[in-house]
């Protein structure tokens, strides 16, 4: 579906306004506001966040995807303000590029998922192997989920997956004007 660029006045009263850590409290607020959002037309979702739980970001993103499919008369649009870090960028990746906007000076931060875990190997050898395999499976599944989000983020842009994979380990900060020039977002307000 081709979308027309939106004028700044269209963002004056977002249907959903979120700020703070991406966590289950934000998800509850998101769901409550989503339930009160217009049943058709433009639904602006405004976000400012320093990051949080990537799985909560994915849940909110899946809700946007689901409702977009369920209600084709609704246009869900992302508006990032000030800081869209980590899980916030994950959430933004669920919006098609034409429905992503940032305010001037907003920074995106793109990075790899992080894991902090101690592996305790103790017991019968077959149990030890299972413990190590379970940890490896967790890491590999998390990388696959992370890369799905990266693929969604760069779709329709000039950024390649190789570039994201090269820059993400060291926290890639992208200012709004650069995000627009790279094609990661549609516009800047």
CSV table of C-alpha atoms in Angstrom, one decimal:
chain,number,residue,atom,x,y,z
A,1,UNK,CA,0.0,0.0,0.0
A,2,UNK,CA,1.4,3.4,-1.0
A,3,UNK,CA,1.1,6.1,1.7
A,4,UNK,CA,1.1,9.8,1.2
A,5,UNK,CA,3.6,11.9,3.3
A,6,UNK,CA,1.9,13.6,6.3
A,7,UNK,CA,2.0,17.3,7.1
A,8,UNK,CA,3.2,18.3,10.6
A,9,UNK,CA,-0.3,19.4,11.7
A,10,UNK,CA,-1.4,15.7,11.4
A,11,UNK,CA,0.8,15.0,14.5
A,12,UNK,CA,-0.7,17.6,16.8
A,13,UNK,CA,-2.8,15.2,18.9
A,14,UNK,CA,-1.3,11.7,18.9
A,15,UNK,CA,-3.9,9.0,19.8
A,16,UNK,CA,-1.2,7.2,21.7
A,17,UNK,CA,1.6,8.9,23.7
A,18,UNK,CA,4.2,6.8,25.4
A,19,UNK,CA,7.4,7.8,27.2
A,20,UNK,CA,9.8,6.1,29.6
A,21,UNK,CA,11.2,2.6,29.7
A,22,UNK,CA,9.7,0.0,27.4
A,23,UNK,CA,8.3,-2.4,30.0
A,24,UNK,CA,5.0,-4.0,31.0
A,25,UNK,CA,3.7,-0.7,32.4
A,26,UNK,CA,4.3,0.9,29.1
A,27,UNK,CA,2.6,-2.0,27.4
A,28,UNK,CA,-0.5,-1.7,29.7
A,29,UNK,CA,-0.7,2.1,28.8
A,30,UNK,CA,-0.2,1.3,25.1
A,31,UNK,CA,-3.1,-1.2,25.2
A,32,UNK,CA,-5.4,1.1,27.1
A,33,UNK,CA,-4.7,4.0,24.6
A,34,UNK,CA,-5.0,1.6,21.6
A,35,UNK,CA,-8.5,0.6,22.8
A,36,UNK,CA,-9.5,4.3,22.8
A,37,UNK,CA,-7.8,5.2,19.5
A,38,UNK,CA,-9.9,6.1,16.4
A,39,UNK,CA,-11.5,3.1,14.7
A,40,UNK,CA,-10.5,4.5,11.3
A,41,UNK,CA,-8.1,7.0,9.7
A,42,UNK,CA,-4.8,8.2,11.2
A,43,UNK,CA,-3.6,6.7,14.5
A,44,UNK,CA,-0.3,8.5,15.6
A,45,UNK,CA,1.7,6.7,18.2
A,46,UNK,CA,4.3,9.0,19.8
A,47,UNK,CA,7.2,7.5,21.7
A,48,UNK,CA,10.3,8.7,23.6
A,49,UNK,CA,12.4,6.1,25.3
A,50,UNK,CA,15.9,5.3,26.4
A,51,UNK,CA,15.1,1.6,25.8
A,52,UNK,CA,13.9,-1.4,27.7
A,53,UNK,CA,12.6,-4.9,27.1
A,54,UNK,CA,12.8,-5.8,23.4
A,55,UNK,CA,10.1,-8.5,23.8
A,56,UNK,CA,7.7,-5.9,25.1
A,57,UNK,CA,8.6,-3.7,22.1
A,58,UNK,CA,7.9,-6.7,19.9
A,59,UNK,CA,4.5,-7.3,21.6
A,60,UNK,CA,3.5,-3.7,20.9
A,61,UNK,CA,4.8,-4.0,17.4
A,62,UNK,CA,2.8,-7.1,16.8
A,63,UNK,CA,-0.3,-5.3,18.1
A,64,UNK,CA,0.3,-2.6,15.5
A,65,UNK,CA,0.8,-5.1,12.7
A,66,UNK,CA,-2.3,-7.1,13.7
A,67,UNK,CA,-4.5,-4.1,13.9
A,68,UNK,CA,-3.2,-2.7,10.6
A,69,UNK,CA,-4.1,-6.0,9.0
A,70,UNK,CA,-7.5,-6.2,10.8
A,71,UNK,CA,-8.5,-2.6,10.1
A,72,UNK,CA,-7.1,-1.5,6.7
A,73,UNK,CA,-8.9,1.7,7.1
A,74,UNK,CA,-6.6,2.7,9.9
A,75,UNK,CA,-3.1,4.1,9.3
A,76,UNK,CA,-0.8,3.6,12.2
A,77,UNK,CA,2.1,6.1,12.2
A,78,UNK,CA,5.1,6.2,14.4
A,79,UNK,CA,6.4,9.6,15.8
A,80,UNK,CA,9.7,9.4,17.6
A,81,UNK,CA,10.6,12.3,19.9
A,82,UNK,CA,14.0,13.1,21.5
A,83,UNK,CA,15.4,9.6,22.0
A,84,UNK,CA,14.4,6.3,20.4
A,85,UNK,CA,16.9,3.9,21.8
A,86,UNK,CA,17.2,0.2,21.7
A,87,UNK,CA,13.7,-1.3,22.3
A,88,UNK,CA,12.2,1.9,20.9
A,89,UNK,CA,13.9,1.3,17.6
A,90,UNK,CA,12.7,-2.3,17.7
A,91,UNK,CA,9.1,-1.0,18.1
A,92,UNK,CA,9.6,1.5,15.2
A,93,UNK,CA,10.8,-1.3,13.0
A,94,UNK,CA,7.2,-2.7,12.9
A,95,UNK,CA,6.0,0.3,11.1
A,96,UNK,CA,6.6,0.5,7.3
A,97,UNK,CA,9.1,3.1,6.4
A,98,UNK,CA,6.4,5.4,5.0
A,99,UNK,CA,4.8,5.5,8.5
A,100,UNK,CA,7.9,6.5,10.4
A,101,UNK,CA,8.5,10.1,11.5
A,102,UNK,CA,10.9,11.7,13.9
A,103,UNK,CA,11.0,15.2,15.5
A,104,UNK,CA,14.1,17.3,14.7
A,105,UNK,CA,17.2,16.3,16.6
A,106,UNK,CA,15.8,12.9,17.7
A,107,UNK,CA,18.4,10.2,18.0
A,108,UNK,CA,17.9,6.5,17.2
A,109,UNK,CA,20.1,4.0,18.9
A,110,UNK,CA,20.5,0.7,17.2
A,111,UNK,CA,22.4,-2.1,19.0
A,112,UNK,CA,22.6,-5.8,19.4
A,113,UNK,CA,20.6,-7.5,22.1
A,114,UNK,CA,22.6,-8.1,25.3
A,115,UNK,CA,22.9,-11.2,27.4
A,116,UNK,CA,24.3,-11.5,30.9
A,117,UNK,CA,24.3,-15.1,32.1
A,118,UNK,CA,26.6,-17.4,34.1
A,119,UNK,CA,26.7,-20.9,32.9
A,120,UNK,CA,27.1,-23.4,35.8
A,121,UNK,CA,28.2,-26.8,34.6
A,122,UNK,CA,27.8,-29.4,37.3
A,123,UNK,CA,26.5,-32.9,37.2
A,124,UNK,CA,26.4,-35.9,35.0
A,125,UNK,CA,28.1,-35.4,31.6
A,126,UNK,CA,24.9,-35.7,29.6
A,127,UNK,CA,23.2,-33.1,31.7
A,128,UNK,CA,26.3,-30.8,31.2
A,129,UNK,CA,26.0,-31.2,27.4
A,130,UNK,CA,22.2,-30.4,27.6
A,131,UNK,CA,22.9,-27.2,29.7
A,132,UNK,CA,25.5,-26.0,27.3
A,133,UNK,CA,23.3,-26.7,24.2
A,134,UNK,CA,20.3,-24.9,25.9
A,135,UNK,CA,22.5,-21.8,26.4
A,136,UNK,CA,23.7,-21.9,22.8
A,137,UNK,CA,20.1,-22.4,21.6
A,138,UNK,CA,19.0,-19.3,23.6
A,139,UNK,CA,21.8,-17.2,22.1
A,140,UNK,CA,21.1,-18.4,18.5
A,141,UNK,CA,17.3,-17.8,18.8
A,142,UNK,CA,17.9,-14.3,20.2
A,143,UNK,CA,20.3,-13.5,17.3
A,144,UNK,CA,17.6,-14.7,14.8
A,145,UNK,CA,14.9,-12.5,16.5
A,146,UNK,CA,17.3,-9.5,16.6
A,147,UNK,CA,18.1,-9.9,12.9
A,148,UNK,CA,14.5,-10.1,12.0
A,149,UNK,CA,14.0,-6.7,13.6
A,150,UNK,CA,17.1,-5.3,11.8
A,151,UNK,CA,15.7,-6.6,8.5
A,152,UNK,CA,12.4,-4.8,9.1
A,153,UNK,CA,14.2,-1.6,10.2
A,154,UNK,CA,16.3,-1.4,7.0
A,155,UNK,CA,13.6,-2.5,4.5
A,156,UNK,CA,13.1,0.3,2.0
A,157,UNK,CA,16.2,2.2,3.1
A,158,UNK,CA,19.7,2.5,1.7
A,159,UNK,CA,21.1,0.8,4.8
A,160,UNK,CA,22.3,-2.8,4.2
A,161,UNK,CA,22.0,-5.6,6.7
A,162,UNK,CA,25.8,-5.9,6.6
A,163,UNK,CA,26.1,-2.3,7.7
A,164,UNK,CA,23.7,-2.8,10.6
A,165,UNK,CA,25.5,-6.0,11.7
A,166,UNK,CA,28.8,-4.1,11.5
A,167,UNK,CA,27.7,-1.0,13.5
A,168,UNK,CA,25.2,-2.4,16.0
A,169,UNK,CA,27.7,-4.1,18.3
A,170,UNK,CA,29.1,-0.7,19.3
A,171,UNK,CA,25.7,1.1,19.6
A,172,UNK,CA,25.0,3.0,16.4
A,173,UNK,CA,23.4,6.4,17.0
A,174,UNK,CA,21.6,7.9,14.1
A,175,UNK,CA,20.4,11.5,14.2
A,176,UNK,CA,17.0,12.3,12.6
A,177,UNK,CA,18.4,14.1,9.5
A,178,UNK,CA,20.7,11.1,8.9
A,179,UNK,CA,17.9,8.7,9.4
A,180,UNK,CA,15.9,10.5,6.8
A,181,UNK,CA,18.8,10.6,4.3
A,182,UNK,CA,19.3,6.9,4.8
A,183,UNK,CA,15.7,6.2,4.2
A,184,UNK,CA,15.0,4.7,7.7
A,185,UNK,CA,12.2,7.2,8.2
A,186,UNK,CA,9.7,9.1,6.0
A,187,UNK,CA,10.0,12.5,7.5
A,188,UNK,CA,11.2,14.9,10.2
A,189,UNK,CA,8.9,17.4,12.0
